[in-house]
Short mmCIF file of C-alpha atoms in Angstrom, two decimals:
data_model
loop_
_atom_site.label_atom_id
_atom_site.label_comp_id
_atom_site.label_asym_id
_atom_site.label_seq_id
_atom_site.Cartn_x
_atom_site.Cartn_y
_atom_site.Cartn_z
CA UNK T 13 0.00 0.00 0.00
CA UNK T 14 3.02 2.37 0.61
CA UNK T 15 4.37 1.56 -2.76
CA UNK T 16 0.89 2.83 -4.40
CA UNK T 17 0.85 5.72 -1.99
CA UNK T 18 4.05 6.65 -3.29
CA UNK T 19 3.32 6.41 -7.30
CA UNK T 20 0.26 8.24 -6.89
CA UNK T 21 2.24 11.10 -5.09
CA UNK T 22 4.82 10.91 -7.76
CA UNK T 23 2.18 11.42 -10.64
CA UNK T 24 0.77 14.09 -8.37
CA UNK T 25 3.55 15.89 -8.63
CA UNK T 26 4.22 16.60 -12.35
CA UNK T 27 0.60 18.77 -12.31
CA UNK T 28 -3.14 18.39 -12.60
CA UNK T 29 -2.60 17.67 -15.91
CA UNK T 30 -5.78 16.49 -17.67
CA UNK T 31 -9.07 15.63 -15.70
CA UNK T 32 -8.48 19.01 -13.24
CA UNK T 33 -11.00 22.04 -13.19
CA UNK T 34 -10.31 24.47 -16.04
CA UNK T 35 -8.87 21.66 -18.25
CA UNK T 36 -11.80 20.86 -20.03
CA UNK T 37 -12.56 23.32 -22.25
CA UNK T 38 -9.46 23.01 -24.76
CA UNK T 39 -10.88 19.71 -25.65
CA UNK T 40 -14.07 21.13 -26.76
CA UNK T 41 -14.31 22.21 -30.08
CA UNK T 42 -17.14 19.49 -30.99
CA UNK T 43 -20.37 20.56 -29.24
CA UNK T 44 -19.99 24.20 -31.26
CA UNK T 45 -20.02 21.98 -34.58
CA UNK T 46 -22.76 20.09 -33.33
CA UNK T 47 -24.48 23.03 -32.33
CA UNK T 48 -24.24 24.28 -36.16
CA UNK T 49 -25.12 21.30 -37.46
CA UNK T 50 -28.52 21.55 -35.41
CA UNK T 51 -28.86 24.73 -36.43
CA UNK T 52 -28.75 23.69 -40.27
CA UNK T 53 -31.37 20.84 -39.67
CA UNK T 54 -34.62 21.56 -41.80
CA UNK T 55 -37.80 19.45 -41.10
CA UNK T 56 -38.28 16.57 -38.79
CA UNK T 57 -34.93 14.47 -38.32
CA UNK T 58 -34.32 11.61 -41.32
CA UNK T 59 -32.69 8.41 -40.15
CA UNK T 60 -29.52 7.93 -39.51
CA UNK T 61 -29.34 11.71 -38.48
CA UNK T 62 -30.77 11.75 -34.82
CA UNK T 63 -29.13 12.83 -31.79
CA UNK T 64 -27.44 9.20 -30.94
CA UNK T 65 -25.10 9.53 -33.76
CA UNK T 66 -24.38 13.29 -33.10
CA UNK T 67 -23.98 12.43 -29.47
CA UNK T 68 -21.41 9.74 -30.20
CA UNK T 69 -20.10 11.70 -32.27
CA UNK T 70 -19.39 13.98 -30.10
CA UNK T 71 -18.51 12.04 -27.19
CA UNK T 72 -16.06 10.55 -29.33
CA UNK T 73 -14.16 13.39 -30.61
CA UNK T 74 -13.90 14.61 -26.80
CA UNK T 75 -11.95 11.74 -26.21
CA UNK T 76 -9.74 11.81 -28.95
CA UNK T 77 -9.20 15.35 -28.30
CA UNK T 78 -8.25 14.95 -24.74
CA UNK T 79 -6.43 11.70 -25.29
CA UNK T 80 -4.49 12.05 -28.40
CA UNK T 81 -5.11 15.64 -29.64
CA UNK T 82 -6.24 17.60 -32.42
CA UNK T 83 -2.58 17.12 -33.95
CA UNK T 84 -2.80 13.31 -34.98
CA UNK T 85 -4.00 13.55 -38.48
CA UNK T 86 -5.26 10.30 -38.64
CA UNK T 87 -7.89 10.40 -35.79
CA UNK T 88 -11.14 9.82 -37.54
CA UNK T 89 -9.88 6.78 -38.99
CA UNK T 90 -8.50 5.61 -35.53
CA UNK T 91 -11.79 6.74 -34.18
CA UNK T 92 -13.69 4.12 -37.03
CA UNK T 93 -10.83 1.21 -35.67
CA UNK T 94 -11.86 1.58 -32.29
CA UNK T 95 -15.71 1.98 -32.57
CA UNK T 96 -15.26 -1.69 -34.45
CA UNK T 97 -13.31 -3.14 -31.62
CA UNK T 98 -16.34 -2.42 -29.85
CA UNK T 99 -18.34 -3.86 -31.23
CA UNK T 100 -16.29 -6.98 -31.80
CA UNK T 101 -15.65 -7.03 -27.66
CA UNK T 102 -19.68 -6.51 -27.28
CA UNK T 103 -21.00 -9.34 -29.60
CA UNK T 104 -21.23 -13.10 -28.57
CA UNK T 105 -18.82 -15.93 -30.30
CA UNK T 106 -18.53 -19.77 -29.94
CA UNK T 107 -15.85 -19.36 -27.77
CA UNK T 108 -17.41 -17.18 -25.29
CA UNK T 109 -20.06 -19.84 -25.09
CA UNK T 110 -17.49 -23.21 -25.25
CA UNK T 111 -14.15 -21.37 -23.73
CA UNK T 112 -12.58 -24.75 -23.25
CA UNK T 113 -13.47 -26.05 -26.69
CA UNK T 114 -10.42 -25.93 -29.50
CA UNK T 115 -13.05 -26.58 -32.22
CA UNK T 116 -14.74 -23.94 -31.04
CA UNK T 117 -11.61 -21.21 -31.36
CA UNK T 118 -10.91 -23.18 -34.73
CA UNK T 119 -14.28 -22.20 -36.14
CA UNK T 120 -15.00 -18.97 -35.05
CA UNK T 121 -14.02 -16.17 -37.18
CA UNK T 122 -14.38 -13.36 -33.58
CA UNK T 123 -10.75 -14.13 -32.72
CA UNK T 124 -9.25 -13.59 -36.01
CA UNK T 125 -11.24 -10.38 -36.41
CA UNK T 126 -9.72 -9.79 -32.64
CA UNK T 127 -6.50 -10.20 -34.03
CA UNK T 128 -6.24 -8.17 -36.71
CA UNK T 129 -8.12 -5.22 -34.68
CA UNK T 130 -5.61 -5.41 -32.27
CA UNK T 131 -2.79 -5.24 -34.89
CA UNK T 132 -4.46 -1.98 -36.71
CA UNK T 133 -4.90 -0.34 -32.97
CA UNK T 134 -1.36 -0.88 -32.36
CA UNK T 135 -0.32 0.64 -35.74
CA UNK T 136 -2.33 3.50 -35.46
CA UNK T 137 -0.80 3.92 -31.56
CA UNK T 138 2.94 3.59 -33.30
CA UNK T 139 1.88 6.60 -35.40
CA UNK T 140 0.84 8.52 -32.82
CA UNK T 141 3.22 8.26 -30.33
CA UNK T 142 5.96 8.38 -33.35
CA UNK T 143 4.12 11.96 -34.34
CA UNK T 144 4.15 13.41 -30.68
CA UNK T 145 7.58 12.48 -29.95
CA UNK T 146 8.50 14.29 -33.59
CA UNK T 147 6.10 17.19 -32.87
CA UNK T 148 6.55 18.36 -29.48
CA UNK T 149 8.74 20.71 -29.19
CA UNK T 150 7.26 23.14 -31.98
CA UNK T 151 3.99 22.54 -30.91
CA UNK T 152 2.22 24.79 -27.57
CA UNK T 153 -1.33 23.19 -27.75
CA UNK T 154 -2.52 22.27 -24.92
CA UNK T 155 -1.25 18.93 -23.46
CA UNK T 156 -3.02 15.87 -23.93
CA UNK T 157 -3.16 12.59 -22.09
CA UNK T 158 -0.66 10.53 -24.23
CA UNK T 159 1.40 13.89 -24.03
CA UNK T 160 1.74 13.70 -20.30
CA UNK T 161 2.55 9.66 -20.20
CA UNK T 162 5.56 10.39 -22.84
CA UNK T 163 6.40 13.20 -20.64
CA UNK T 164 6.23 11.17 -17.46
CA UNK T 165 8.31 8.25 -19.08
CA UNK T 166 10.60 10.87 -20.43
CA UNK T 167 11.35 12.52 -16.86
CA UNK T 168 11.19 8.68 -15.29
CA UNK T 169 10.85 9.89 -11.64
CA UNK T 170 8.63 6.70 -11.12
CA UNK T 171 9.42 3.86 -9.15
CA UNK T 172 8.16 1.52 -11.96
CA UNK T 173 9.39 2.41 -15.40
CA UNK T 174 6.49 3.17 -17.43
CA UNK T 175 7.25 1.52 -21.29
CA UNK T 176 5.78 2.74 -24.49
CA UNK T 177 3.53 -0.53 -24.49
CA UNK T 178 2.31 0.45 -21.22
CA UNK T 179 1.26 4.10 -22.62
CA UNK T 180 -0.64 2.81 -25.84
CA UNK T 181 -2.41 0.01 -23.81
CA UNK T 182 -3.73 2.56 -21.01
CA UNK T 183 -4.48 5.09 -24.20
CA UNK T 184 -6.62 2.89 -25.90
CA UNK T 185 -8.55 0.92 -22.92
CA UNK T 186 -9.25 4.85 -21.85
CA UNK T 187 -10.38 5.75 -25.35
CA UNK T 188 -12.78 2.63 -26.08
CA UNK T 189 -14.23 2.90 -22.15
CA UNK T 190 -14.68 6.51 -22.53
CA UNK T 191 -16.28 7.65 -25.22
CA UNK T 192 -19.16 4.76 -25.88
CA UNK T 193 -20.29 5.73 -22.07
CA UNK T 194 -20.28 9.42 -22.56
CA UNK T 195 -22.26 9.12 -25.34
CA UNK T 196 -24.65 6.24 -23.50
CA UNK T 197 -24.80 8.67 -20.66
CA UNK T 198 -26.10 12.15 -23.24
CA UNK T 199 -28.22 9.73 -25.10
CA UNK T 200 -30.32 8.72 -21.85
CA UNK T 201 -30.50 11.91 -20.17
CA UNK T 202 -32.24 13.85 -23.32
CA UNK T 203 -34.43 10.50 -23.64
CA UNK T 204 -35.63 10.84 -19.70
CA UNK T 205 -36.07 14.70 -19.69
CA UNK T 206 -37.59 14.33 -23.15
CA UNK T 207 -40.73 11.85 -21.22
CA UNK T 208 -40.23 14.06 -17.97
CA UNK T 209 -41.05 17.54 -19.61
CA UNK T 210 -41.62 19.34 -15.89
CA UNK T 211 -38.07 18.20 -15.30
CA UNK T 212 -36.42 18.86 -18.26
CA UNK T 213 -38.02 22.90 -18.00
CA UNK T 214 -36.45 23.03 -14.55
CA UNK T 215 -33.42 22.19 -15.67
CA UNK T 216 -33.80 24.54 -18.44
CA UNK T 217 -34.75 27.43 -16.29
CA UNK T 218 -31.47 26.81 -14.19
CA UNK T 219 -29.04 26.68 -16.91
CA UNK T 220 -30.27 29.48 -19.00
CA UNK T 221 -30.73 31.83 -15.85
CA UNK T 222 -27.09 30.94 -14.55
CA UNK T 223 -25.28 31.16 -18.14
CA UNK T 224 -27.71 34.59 -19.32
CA UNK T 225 -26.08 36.92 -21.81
CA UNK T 226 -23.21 34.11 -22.40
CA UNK T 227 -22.94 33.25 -26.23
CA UNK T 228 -21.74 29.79 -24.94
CA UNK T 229 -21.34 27.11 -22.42
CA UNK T 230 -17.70 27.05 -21.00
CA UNK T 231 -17.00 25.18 -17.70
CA UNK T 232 -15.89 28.07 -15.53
CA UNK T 233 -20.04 28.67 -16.06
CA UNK T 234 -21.32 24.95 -14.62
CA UNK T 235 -20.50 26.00 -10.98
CA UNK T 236 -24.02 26.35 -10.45
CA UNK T 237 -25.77 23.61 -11.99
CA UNK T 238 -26.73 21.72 -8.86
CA UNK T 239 -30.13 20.67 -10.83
CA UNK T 240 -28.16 19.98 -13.54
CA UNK T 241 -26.20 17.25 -11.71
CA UNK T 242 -29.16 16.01 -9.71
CA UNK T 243 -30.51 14.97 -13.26
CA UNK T 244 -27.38 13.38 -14.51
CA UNK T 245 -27.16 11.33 -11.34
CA UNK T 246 -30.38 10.06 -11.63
CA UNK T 247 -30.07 9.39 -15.22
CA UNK T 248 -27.10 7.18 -14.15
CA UNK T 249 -28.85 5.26 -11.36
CA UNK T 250 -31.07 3.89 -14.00
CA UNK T 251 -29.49 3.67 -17.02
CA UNK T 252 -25.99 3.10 -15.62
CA UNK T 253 -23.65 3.29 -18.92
CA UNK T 254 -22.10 -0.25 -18.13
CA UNK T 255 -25.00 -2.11 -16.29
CA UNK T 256 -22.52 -5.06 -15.23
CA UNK T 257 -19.33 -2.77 -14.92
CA UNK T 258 -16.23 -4.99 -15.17
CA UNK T 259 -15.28 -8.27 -14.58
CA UNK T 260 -13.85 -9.21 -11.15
CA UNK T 261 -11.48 -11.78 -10.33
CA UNK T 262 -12.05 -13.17 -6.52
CA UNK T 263 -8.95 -13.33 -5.23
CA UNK T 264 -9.31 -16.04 -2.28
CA UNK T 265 -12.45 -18.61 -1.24
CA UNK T 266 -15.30 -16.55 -0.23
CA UNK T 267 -18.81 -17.17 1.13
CA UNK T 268 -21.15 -14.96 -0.37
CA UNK T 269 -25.04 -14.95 0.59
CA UNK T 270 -24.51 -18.98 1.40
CA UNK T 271 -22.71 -19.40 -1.81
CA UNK T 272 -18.79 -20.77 -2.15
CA UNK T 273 -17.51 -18.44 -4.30
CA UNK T 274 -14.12 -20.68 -5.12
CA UNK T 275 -10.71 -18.51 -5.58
CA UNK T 276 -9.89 -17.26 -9.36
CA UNK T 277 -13.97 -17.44 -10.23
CA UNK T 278 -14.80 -14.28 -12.28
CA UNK T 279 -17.17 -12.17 -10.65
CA UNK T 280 -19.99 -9.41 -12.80
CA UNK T 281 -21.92 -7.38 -10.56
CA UNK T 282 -24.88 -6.28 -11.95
CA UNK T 283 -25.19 -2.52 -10.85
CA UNK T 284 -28.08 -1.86 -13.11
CA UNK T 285 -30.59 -4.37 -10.66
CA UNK T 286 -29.08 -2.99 -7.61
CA UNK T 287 -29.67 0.78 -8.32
CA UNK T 288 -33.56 -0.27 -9.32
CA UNK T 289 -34.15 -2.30 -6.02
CA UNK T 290 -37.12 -0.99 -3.79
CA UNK T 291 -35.30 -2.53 -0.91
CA UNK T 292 -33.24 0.49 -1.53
CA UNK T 293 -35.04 3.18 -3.20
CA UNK T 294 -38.28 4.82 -2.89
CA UNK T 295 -40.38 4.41 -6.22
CA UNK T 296 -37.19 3.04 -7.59
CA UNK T 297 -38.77 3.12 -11.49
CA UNK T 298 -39.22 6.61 -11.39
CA UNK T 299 -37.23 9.39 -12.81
CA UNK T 300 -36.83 11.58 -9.53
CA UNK T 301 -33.78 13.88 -9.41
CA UNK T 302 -34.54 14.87 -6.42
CA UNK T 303 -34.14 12.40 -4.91
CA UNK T 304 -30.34 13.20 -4.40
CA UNK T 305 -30.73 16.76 -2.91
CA UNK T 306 -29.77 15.57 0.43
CA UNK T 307 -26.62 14.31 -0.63
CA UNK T 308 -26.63 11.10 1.70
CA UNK T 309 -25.51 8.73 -1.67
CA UNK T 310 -23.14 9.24 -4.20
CA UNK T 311 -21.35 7.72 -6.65
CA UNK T 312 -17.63 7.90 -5.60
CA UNK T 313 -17.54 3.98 -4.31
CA UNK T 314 -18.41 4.33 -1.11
CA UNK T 315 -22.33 3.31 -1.38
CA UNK T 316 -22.75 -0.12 -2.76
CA UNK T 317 -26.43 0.31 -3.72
CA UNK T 318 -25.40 3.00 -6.25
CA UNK T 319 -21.80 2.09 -8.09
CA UNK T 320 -22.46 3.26 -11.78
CA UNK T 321 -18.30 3.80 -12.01
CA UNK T 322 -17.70 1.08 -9.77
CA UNK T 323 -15.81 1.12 -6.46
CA UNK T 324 -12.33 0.44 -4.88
CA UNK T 325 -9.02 0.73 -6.21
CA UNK T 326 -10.25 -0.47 -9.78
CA UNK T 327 -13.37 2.26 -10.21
CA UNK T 328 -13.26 4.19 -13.41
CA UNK T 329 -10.66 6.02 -13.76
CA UNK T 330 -11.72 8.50 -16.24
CA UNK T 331 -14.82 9.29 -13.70
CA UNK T 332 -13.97 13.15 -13.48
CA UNK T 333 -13.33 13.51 -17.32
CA UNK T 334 -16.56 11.82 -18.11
CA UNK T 335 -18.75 13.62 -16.06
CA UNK T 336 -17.02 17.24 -16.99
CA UNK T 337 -17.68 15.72 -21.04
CA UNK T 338 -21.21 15.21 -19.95
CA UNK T 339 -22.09 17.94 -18.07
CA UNK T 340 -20.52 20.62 -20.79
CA UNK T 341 -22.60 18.66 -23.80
CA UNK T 342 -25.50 18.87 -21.68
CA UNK T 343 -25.36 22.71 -20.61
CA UNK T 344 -25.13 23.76 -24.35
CA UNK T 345 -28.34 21.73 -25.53
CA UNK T 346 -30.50 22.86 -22.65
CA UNK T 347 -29.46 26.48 -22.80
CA UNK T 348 -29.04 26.97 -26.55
CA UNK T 349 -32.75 24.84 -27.52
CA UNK T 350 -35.64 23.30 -26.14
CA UNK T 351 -36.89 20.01 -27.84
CA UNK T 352 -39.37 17.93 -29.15
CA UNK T 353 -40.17 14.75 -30.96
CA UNK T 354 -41.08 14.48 -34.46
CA UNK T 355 -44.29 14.95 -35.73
CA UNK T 356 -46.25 16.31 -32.62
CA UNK T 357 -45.53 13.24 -30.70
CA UNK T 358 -46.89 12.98 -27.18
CA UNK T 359 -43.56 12.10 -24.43
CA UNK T 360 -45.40 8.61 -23.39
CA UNK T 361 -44.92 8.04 -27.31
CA UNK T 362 -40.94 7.83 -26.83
CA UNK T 363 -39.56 4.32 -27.19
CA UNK T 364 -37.31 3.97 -24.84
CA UNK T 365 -36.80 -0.25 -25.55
CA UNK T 366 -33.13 -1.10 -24.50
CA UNK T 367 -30.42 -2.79 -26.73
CA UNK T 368 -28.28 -4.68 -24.53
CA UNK T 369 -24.18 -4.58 -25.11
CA UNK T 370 -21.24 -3.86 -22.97
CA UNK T 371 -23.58 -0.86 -22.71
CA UNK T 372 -27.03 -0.53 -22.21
CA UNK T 373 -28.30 1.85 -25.35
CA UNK T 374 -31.61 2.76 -26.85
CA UNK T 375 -32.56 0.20 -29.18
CA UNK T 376 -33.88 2.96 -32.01
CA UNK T 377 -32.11 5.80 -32.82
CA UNK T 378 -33.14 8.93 -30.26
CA UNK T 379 -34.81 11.64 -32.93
CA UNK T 380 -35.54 14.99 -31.66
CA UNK T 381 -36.71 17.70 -32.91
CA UNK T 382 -34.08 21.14 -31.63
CA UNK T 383 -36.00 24.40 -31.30
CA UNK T 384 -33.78 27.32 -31.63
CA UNK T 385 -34.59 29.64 -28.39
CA UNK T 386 -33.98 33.52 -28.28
CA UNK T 387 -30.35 33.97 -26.26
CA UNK T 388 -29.29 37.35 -25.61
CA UNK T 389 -25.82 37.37 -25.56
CA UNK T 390 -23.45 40.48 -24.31
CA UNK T 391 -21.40 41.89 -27.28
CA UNK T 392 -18.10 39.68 -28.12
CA UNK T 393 -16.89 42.44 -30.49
CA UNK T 394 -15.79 45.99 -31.20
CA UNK T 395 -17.82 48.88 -29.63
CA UNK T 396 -21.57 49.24 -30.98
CA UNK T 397 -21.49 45.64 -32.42
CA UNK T 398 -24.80 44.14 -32.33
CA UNK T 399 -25.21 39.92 -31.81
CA UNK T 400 -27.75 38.42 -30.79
CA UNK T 401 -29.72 35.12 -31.76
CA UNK T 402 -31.77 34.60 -34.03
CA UNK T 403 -34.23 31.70 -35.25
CA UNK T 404 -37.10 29.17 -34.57
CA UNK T 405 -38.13 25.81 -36.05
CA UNK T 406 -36.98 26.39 -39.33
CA UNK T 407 -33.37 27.59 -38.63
CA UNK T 408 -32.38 30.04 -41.51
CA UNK T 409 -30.63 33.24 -39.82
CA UNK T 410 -29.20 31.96 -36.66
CA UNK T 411 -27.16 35.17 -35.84
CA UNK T 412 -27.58 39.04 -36.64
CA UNK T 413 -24.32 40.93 -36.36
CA UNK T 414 -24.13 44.37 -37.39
CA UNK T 415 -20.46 46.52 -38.39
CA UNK T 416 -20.00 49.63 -36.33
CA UNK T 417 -21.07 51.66 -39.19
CA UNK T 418 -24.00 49.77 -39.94
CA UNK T 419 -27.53 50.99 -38.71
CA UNK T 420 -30.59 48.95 -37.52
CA UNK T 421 -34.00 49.94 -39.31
CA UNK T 422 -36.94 48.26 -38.45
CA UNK T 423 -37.23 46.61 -41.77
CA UNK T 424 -33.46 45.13 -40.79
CA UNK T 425 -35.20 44.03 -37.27
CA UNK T 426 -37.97 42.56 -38.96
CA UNK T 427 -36.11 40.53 -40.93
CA UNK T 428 -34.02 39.38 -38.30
CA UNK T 429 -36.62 38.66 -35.82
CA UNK T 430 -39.31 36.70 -38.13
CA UNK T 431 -38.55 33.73 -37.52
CA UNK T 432 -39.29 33.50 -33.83
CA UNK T 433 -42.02 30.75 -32.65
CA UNK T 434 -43.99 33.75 -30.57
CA UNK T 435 -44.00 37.22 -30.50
CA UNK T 436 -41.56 39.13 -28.17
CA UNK T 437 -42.60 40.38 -24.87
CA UNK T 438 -42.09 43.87 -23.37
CA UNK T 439 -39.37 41.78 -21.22
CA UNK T 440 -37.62 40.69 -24.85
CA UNK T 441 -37.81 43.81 -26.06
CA UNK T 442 -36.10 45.48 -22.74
CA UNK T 443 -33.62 42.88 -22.78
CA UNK T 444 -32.54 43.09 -26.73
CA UNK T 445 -32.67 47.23 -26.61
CA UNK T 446 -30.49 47.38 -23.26
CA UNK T 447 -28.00 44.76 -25.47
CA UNK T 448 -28.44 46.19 -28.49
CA UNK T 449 -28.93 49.98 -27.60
CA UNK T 450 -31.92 50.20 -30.60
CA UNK T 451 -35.28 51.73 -30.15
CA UNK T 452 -37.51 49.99 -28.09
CA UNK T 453 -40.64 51.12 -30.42
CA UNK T 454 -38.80 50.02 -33.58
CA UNK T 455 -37.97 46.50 -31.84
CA UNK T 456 -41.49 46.66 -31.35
CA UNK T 457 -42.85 47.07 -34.71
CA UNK T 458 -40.40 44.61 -35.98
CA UNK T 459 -41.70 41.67 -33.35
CA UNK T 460 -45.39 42.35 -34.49
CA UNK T 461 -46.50 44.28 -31.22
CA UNK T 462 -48.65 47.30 -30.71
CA UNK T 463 -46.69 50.59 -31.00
CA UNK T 464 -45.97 53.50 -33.32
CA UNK T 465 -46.80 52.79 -37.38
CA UNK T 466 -43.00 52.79 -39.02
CA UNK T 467 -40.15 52.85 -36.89
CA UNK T 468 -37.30 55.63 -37.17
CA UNK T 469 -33.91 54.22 -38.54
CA UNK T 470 -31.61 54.01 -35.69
CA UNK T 471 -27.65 53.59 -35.22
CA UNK T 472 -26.58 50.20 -33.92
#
């Protein structure tokens, strides 16, 4: 135990390197091109083009980002390597089912596929530790995770010399855990506040009142999304992203609930059943964030009924990085739309059928429909620069930005402003001509509300 102590004061020591406070951001260039490509959407979502795949999408790219970087050129193909190993480690093979059997290994065609996965991993790891190494030192970007472990290795202040096999095996385990359970996590949470609509508003009403006039989510701005995390907890006591966790090995002959539990037997728990048991929850099938407001569970190991990451020395280590990824993703789609399902669709309508894996994911893509809402934001340019957003259901103009020298007519305003769902209030227009410094009766005129015919031209 003093030897661990010791290595974990040792990495301690070279910096709070990647899963700190404030570290989060540089890995987030994704959810702004997810954003625009929400924006861009016309008409009710097709197949294929629902929020699953932009969520893993994005969840992916996090990943990378934070793990290998924006500098390894061949990261979407990497990406496509890994998302197949996946699936290869989630699907069922003879062997799995006759592990003793040669004729089973002989017939199979999983552990070839295994084999040359692993092989293209590797190669792809080669490259990109071969690129870093190459790169470094003319490159100031922001320090990723396989940055640090060369660095560490480099310095070799450890007790235990860390080798370049060691780096690309933690790199990639890290990769494939994280991002399909990010993505798992998103993809539940918009399902349950999509069927819990007095929930999801609440939520709504905290993010966009603690992140008002901000033109984005950033993480310095999350301090006060206590509802916010209520709803991702309870989102992950019952739809924990990997329902059985890992495998265990018992390491000496136990007695468990009047069962022999012989030394070297492999051990799942299933932490999906245990986190739905009324023994141990009040209306355990309901979606009740609440629930957690007191604070006497969480999910840091020490409270067996409730171990989405697991618990001991071998719970998740990328625990603080995925919940940061999650949190940030979720901000931005709660503050930036409000959502619905295709085609008028009542929330009981929502199937929410499960497709069993390694994780637990909806069986049919999640389609929603995004709703562009009006966000004031404070200027972000020059003096008497006007932005401000702009659009509804049918997302055409998403931004108006006016030059210095440029001036705001109500025709202009009009134009701008059409395309909300419902008229602005007295409270919208306050808000925009405080922002905006333009004439309250011209913003007026321009929203379709009672006030002087015309509407003087006036300077932005």
């Amino acid at each position: 135990m003093a030897e661990i102590q010791q290595e974990k004061e040792a990495i301690a020591k070279k910096g709070n390197f990647l899963w700190g406070k404030g570290k989060m951001d540089g890995f987030h260039a994704s959810p702004l091109k997810i954003r625009k490509r929400l924006w861009e959407r016309r008409g009710p979502p097709r197949e294929n083009q629902g929020e699953s795949n932009r969520l893993s999408a994005y969840a992916a790219d996090s990943s990378v980002r934070a793990i290998i970087g924006s500098r390894f050129k061949d990261r979407d193909t990497f990406l496509m390597i890994l998302q197949r190993g996946i699936k290869l480690f989630a699907g069922m093979s003879l062997p799995d089912l006759y592990p003793s059997s040669r004729l089973a290994m002989l017939v199979s065609r999983v552990p070839g596929q295994m084999k040359r996965y692993r092989e293209e991993r590797d190669a792809f790891m080669d490259a990109a530790v071969r690129e870093h190494q190459e790169n470094r030192a003319a490159d100031d970007d922001k320090e990723g995770l396989l940055d640090v472990l060369l660095r560490i290795q480099r310095e070799g202040q450890l007790q235990f010399p860390m080798s370049i096999d060691n780096i690309k095996s933690a790199v990639g385990d890290l990769f494939a855990g994280g991002s399909d359970t990010s993505a798992t996590t998103l993809e539940w949470t918009m399902a349950e506040l999509v069927k819990n609509p007095k929930v999801m508003g609440k939520a709504q009403d905290e993010v966009r009142r603690a992140l008002a006039g901000q033109p984005k989510v950033t993480e310095d701005s999350l301090g006060g999304l206590n509802y916010m995390r209520l709803v991702i907890k309870e989102v992950l006591r019952l739809h924990p992203p990997a329902p059985l966790l890992l495998p265990r090995e018992c390491m000496n002959d136990c007695r468990v609930l009047g069962f022999d539990v012989p030394k070297g037997t492999m051990v799942l728990v299933n932490a999906w059943a245990i986190s739905r048991d009324p023994a141990h929850w009040d209306a355990a099938e309901e979606f009740i964030p609440e629930r957690f407001e007191r604070g006497e569970v969480d999910f840091k190991g020490a409270d067996m009924e409730y171990t989405p990451f697991g618990a001991g020395r071998r719970m998740c280590p990328g625990m603080s990085f995925g919940l940061a990824n999650a949190e940030l993703a979720l901000a931005g789609l709660l503050y930036h739309f409000d959502w619905e399902l295709p085609g008028g669709a009542e929330a009981e309508e929502l199937d929410v059928t499960q497709k069993m894996g390694v994780t637990v994911r909806l069986r049919r893509d999640l389609l929603l429909v995004p709703v562009q809402k009006l966000i004031f934001c404070k200027p972000q340019y020059p003096k008497n620069h006007v932005f401000f957003g702009v659009s509804g259901k049918e997302v055409g103009t998403c931004w108006g930005l006016l030059g210095p020298k440029e001036k705001m007519t109500a025709k202009v305003a009009e134009a701008l402003i059409r395309r909300f769902d419902e008229p602005l209030t007295d409270e919208d227009i306050a808000i925009i001509a405080k922002l905006t410094r333009l004439d309250p009766d011209a913003l007026r005129v321009a929203g379709g509300m009672a006030g002087p015919e015309g509407g003087e031209e006036t300077a932005a």
